[in-house]
Each structure stands twice: as structure tokens, then as C-alpha cells.
């Protein structure tokens, strides 16, 4: 699914932007707090840079849900089928009683 590639790239970019935001916070003047021009302008720029990557997640994030649903309904080669499990436990129980 190509959507997973889009989501992966968007997440990588959001991680990089988060690191950039942390650096920006470290470099703001000591008196820059929420509500001050310096802080609010830096935050607005950060949000503007993040917006398209968040939009990618809003647009393609449903692919994760669809994969999860498919995985829950797919037979697993690692686990026996429920009917096999019931037969096996009955067989084991009768063997243990002997």
C-alpha cells in the first residue's frame, strides 16, 4: 500500500519538525512565553510547516485501521484454527484422564 509510504514519510518529517521546534524553543529569548509575539510567531511558523504532513495522516491514516482489521480477520499460520484447538484440547484431556 502506497499510503504506508506517505504516512512513514510524513511521520519522519513531523519528527524532524518537532526537533526543530525544540531547538527554536531553546533559542527564543528568556521572556518569550505563550502570548508574546516572539513565541506566537515561532509557533505559527511551526504549525504551518507541520500542516501538510498532518493532512497526509488525516487523508491516509485510515490505511492503518484497514490493515488492522484485515490482520484480525486473516488466518494465522502461527495459531491453529479454533476447531483444531477444541479438538486438540479434548484429545489432551482424554489422554490426561487415562
Coordinates of C-alpha atoms in Angstrom, one line a residue:
X1 CA 0.0 0.0 0.0
X2 CA 1.5 3.3 -1.1
X3 CA -0.4 5.0 1.7
X4 CA 2.0 3.5 4.2
X5 CA 5.0 5.1 2.4
X6 CA 3.2 8.5 2.6
X7 CA 2.5 8.0 6.3
X8 CA 6.0 7.0 7.0
X9 CA 7.5 10.0 5.2
X10 CA 5.0 12.3 6.9
X11 CA 6.0 10.9 10.3
X12 CA 9.7 11.3 9.6
X13 CA 9.1 14.9 8.6
X14 CA 7.0 15.6 11.7
X15 CA 9.7 14.1 13.9
X16 CA 12.3 16.4 12.2
X17 CA 10.0 19.4 12.7
X18 CA 9.5 18.5 16.3
X19 CA 13.2 18.5 16.8
X20 CA 13.5 21.9 15.0
X21 CA 10.7 23.2 17.3
X22 CA 12.6 22.1 20.4
X23 CA 15.7 24.0 19.1
X24 CA 13.6 27.0 18.3
X25 CA 12.2 27.0 21.9
X26 CA 15.8 26.8 23.3
X27 CA 16.8 29.8 21.2
X28 CA 13.9 32.0 22.0
X29 CA 14.5 34.9 24.4
X30 CA 14.0 34.1 28.0
X31 CA 10.9 36.3 28.2
X32 CA 9.2 34.6 25.2
X33 CA 6.2 32.8 26.5
X34 CA 2.8 31.9 25.0
X35 CA 1.0 35.2 24.2
X36 CA 4.2 37.0 23.4
X37 CA 4.9 37.9 19.7
X38 CA 8.2 36.0 19.6
X39 CA 6.7 32.8 20.9
X40 CA 3.4 33.0 19.0
X41 CA 5.2 33.8 15.7
X42 CA 7.5 30.9 16.1
X43 CA 4.6 28.6 17.0
X44 CA 2.6 29.8 14.0
X45 CA 5.5 29.0 11.7
X46 CA 6.0 25.6 13.2
X47 CA 2.3 24.8 12.8
X48 CA 2.4 26.0 9.2
X49 CA 5.3 23.7 8.4
X50 CA 3.5 20.7 10.1
X51 CA 0.2 21.2 8.5
X52 CA 0.7 19.3 5.2
X53 CA 2.2 16.3 7.0
X54 CA -0.7 16.2 9.4
X55 CA -3.0 16.4 6.5
X56 CA -1.3 13.4 5.0
X57 CA -2.1 11.5 8.2
X58 CA -5.7 12.7 8.1
X59 CA -6.1 11.6 4.5
X60 CA -4.2 8.3 4.5
X61 CA -4.3 7.2 8.2
X62 CA -7.4 5.0 7.6
X63 CA -5.0 2.6 5.9
X64 CA -3.6 1.7 9.3
X65 CA -7.1 0.8 10.5
X66 CA -7.8 -1.2 7.4
X67 CA -4.6 -3.2 7.9
X68 CA -5.5 -3.9 11.5
X69 CA -9.0 -5.1 10.5
X70 CA -7.6 -7.4 7.8
X71 CA -5.0 -8.8 10.2
X72 CA -7.6 -9.6 12.8
X73 CA -9.7 -11.5 10.3
X74 CA -6.9 -13.3 8.5
X75 CA -6.0 -16.8 9.4
X76 CA -2.7 -17.1 11.2
X77 CA -0.1 -19.8 10.4
X78 CA 1.1 -19.3 14.0
X79 CA -2.1 -20.2 15.7
X80 CA -4.3 -23.3 15.0
X81 CA -7.9 -22.7 13.9
X82 CA -10.4 -22.7 16.7
X83 CA -11.9 -26.0 15.7
X84 CA -8.5 -27.6 15.7
X85 CA -7.8 -26.1 19.1
X86 CA -11.0 -27.5 20.6
X87 CA -10.3 -31.0 19.1
X88 CA -6.7 -30.8 20.4
X89 CA -7.8 -29.8 24.0
X90 CA -10.4 -32.6 24.0
X91 CA -7.8 -35.1 22.9
X92 CA -5.4 -33.9 25.5
X93 CA -8.0 -34.0 28.3
X94 CA -8.9 -37.6 27.5
X95 CA -5.2 -38.6 27.4
X96 CA -4.6 -37.0 30.8
X97 CA -7.5 -38.8 32.4
X98 CA -6.2 -42.2 31.5

